[in-house]
């Protein structure tokens, strides 16, 4: 590998860094930095790599770095490149010094790879959010009218084994060709209407879902919450709802979002058989990682809605892991569109999140008393509701719901009611039994 190839690799990698990361690399190689502009800092680093100048003496001038992290492999390659040019200038044998770079570089020639991920942007740099970070140029973004959250597949390559890959071709956008993806609607232009298209969750397996369908029916476009204190079964109920929806409807796009989760919960969702796209972070990750994951998931949901799809996000951990103002912005995206698309959000919340609960048009409330008595499902029926349930329920369902709510309001024990529903597996029969004394 020639010195110019090494320089090109270093230059590409520097260009893909943020200005803060470039500054830190410059500090590590002791570059002569006289400007705060990214391009001139890179030129100073390249001067060190080309052995044009001697490293600058250490100084305490300037603002302290925002981070002490840097790309160690890149710094090592800059010094190796400097050795190459130093040996070349002195007439020495550079072959042995660069043999390791030759083999690695040759192995990667023509080694293009297919990458898929969700378009995200941080510090003015576009990249694919996914298992591997892949940079996307502004040229590609503009050429194909890409939007944040787009699920992009394309071809990318690395100049060097230590490089972050860079995408050079987009082959599909949200499952469509690049031509088909152009001219999409804009999510913000969709007309919001009341949610009126019902989604049944009961799939014949768990009585919890039958209770939800009766007393807090789900509709496309709702901002729905599962509200309860800790250890009442919010996450388990969320998974049951996901199962029921996926079993009953093939055409819905289901997204599972677990933020700040326990690793075993993530494994449980992965092995649950729910047909969905899973976004997650674990509790040991940074606040920035939690927000980035949640934002990408909601952006992706918007992109699907723009394609006239019905999307349901089932989210756990948002309230504990995200800044309140950012959480409100994400929850606001729930909508039923006059144009036919919808974005439904079903999220877990603690019982004291009263301000957010006021924004709901569907709430399932769990009872800590029932949970402590190990009466499951621990659903507090009197505190469950759906807005405009008169549109969502059948006449028979409305009648049964009213009878049961009246009995509970009159003092009928909730724990006995739940046990009776489990025994009979028939909400209508329970309504008649209670009504007849």
mmCIF file of C-alpha atoms in Angstrom, residues 382 403-417 434:
data_model
loop_
_atom_site.group_PDB
_atom_site.id
_atom_site.type_symbol
_atom_site.label_atom_id
_atom_site.label_comp_id
_atom_site.label_asym_id
_atom_site.label_seq_id
_atom_site.Cartn_x
_atom_site.Cartn_y
_atom_site.Cartn_z
ATOM 1 C CA UNK A 382 -63.076 1.134 37.024
ATOM 2 C CA UNK A 403 -73.395 -3.658 34.158
ATOM 3 C CA UNK A 404 -69.939 -4.613 35.446
ATOM 4 C CA UNK A 405 -68.844 -1.013 36.023
ATOM 5 C CA UNK A 406 -72.101 -0.320 37.907
ATOM 6 C CA UNK A 407 -71.557 -3.362 40.107
ATOM 7 C CA UNK A 408 -68.005 -2.311 40.941
ATOM 8 C CA UNK A 409 -69.099 1.251 41.669
ATOM 9 C CA UNK A 410 -71.735 -0.217 43.988
ATOM 10 C CA UNK A 411 -69.120 -2.053 46.022
ATOM 11 C CA UNK A 412 -68.731 -5.426 44.306
ATOM 12 C CA UNK A 413 -65.162 -6.615 45.176
ATOM 13 C CA UNK A 414 -62.743 -6.234 42.288
ATOM 14 C CA UNK A 415 -60.682 -9.277 43.253
ATOM 15 C CA UNK A 416 -63.808 -11.485 43.207
ATOM 16 C CA UNK A 417 -64.808 -10.087 39.830
ATOM 17 C CA UNK A 434 -73.519 -9.960 38.804
#
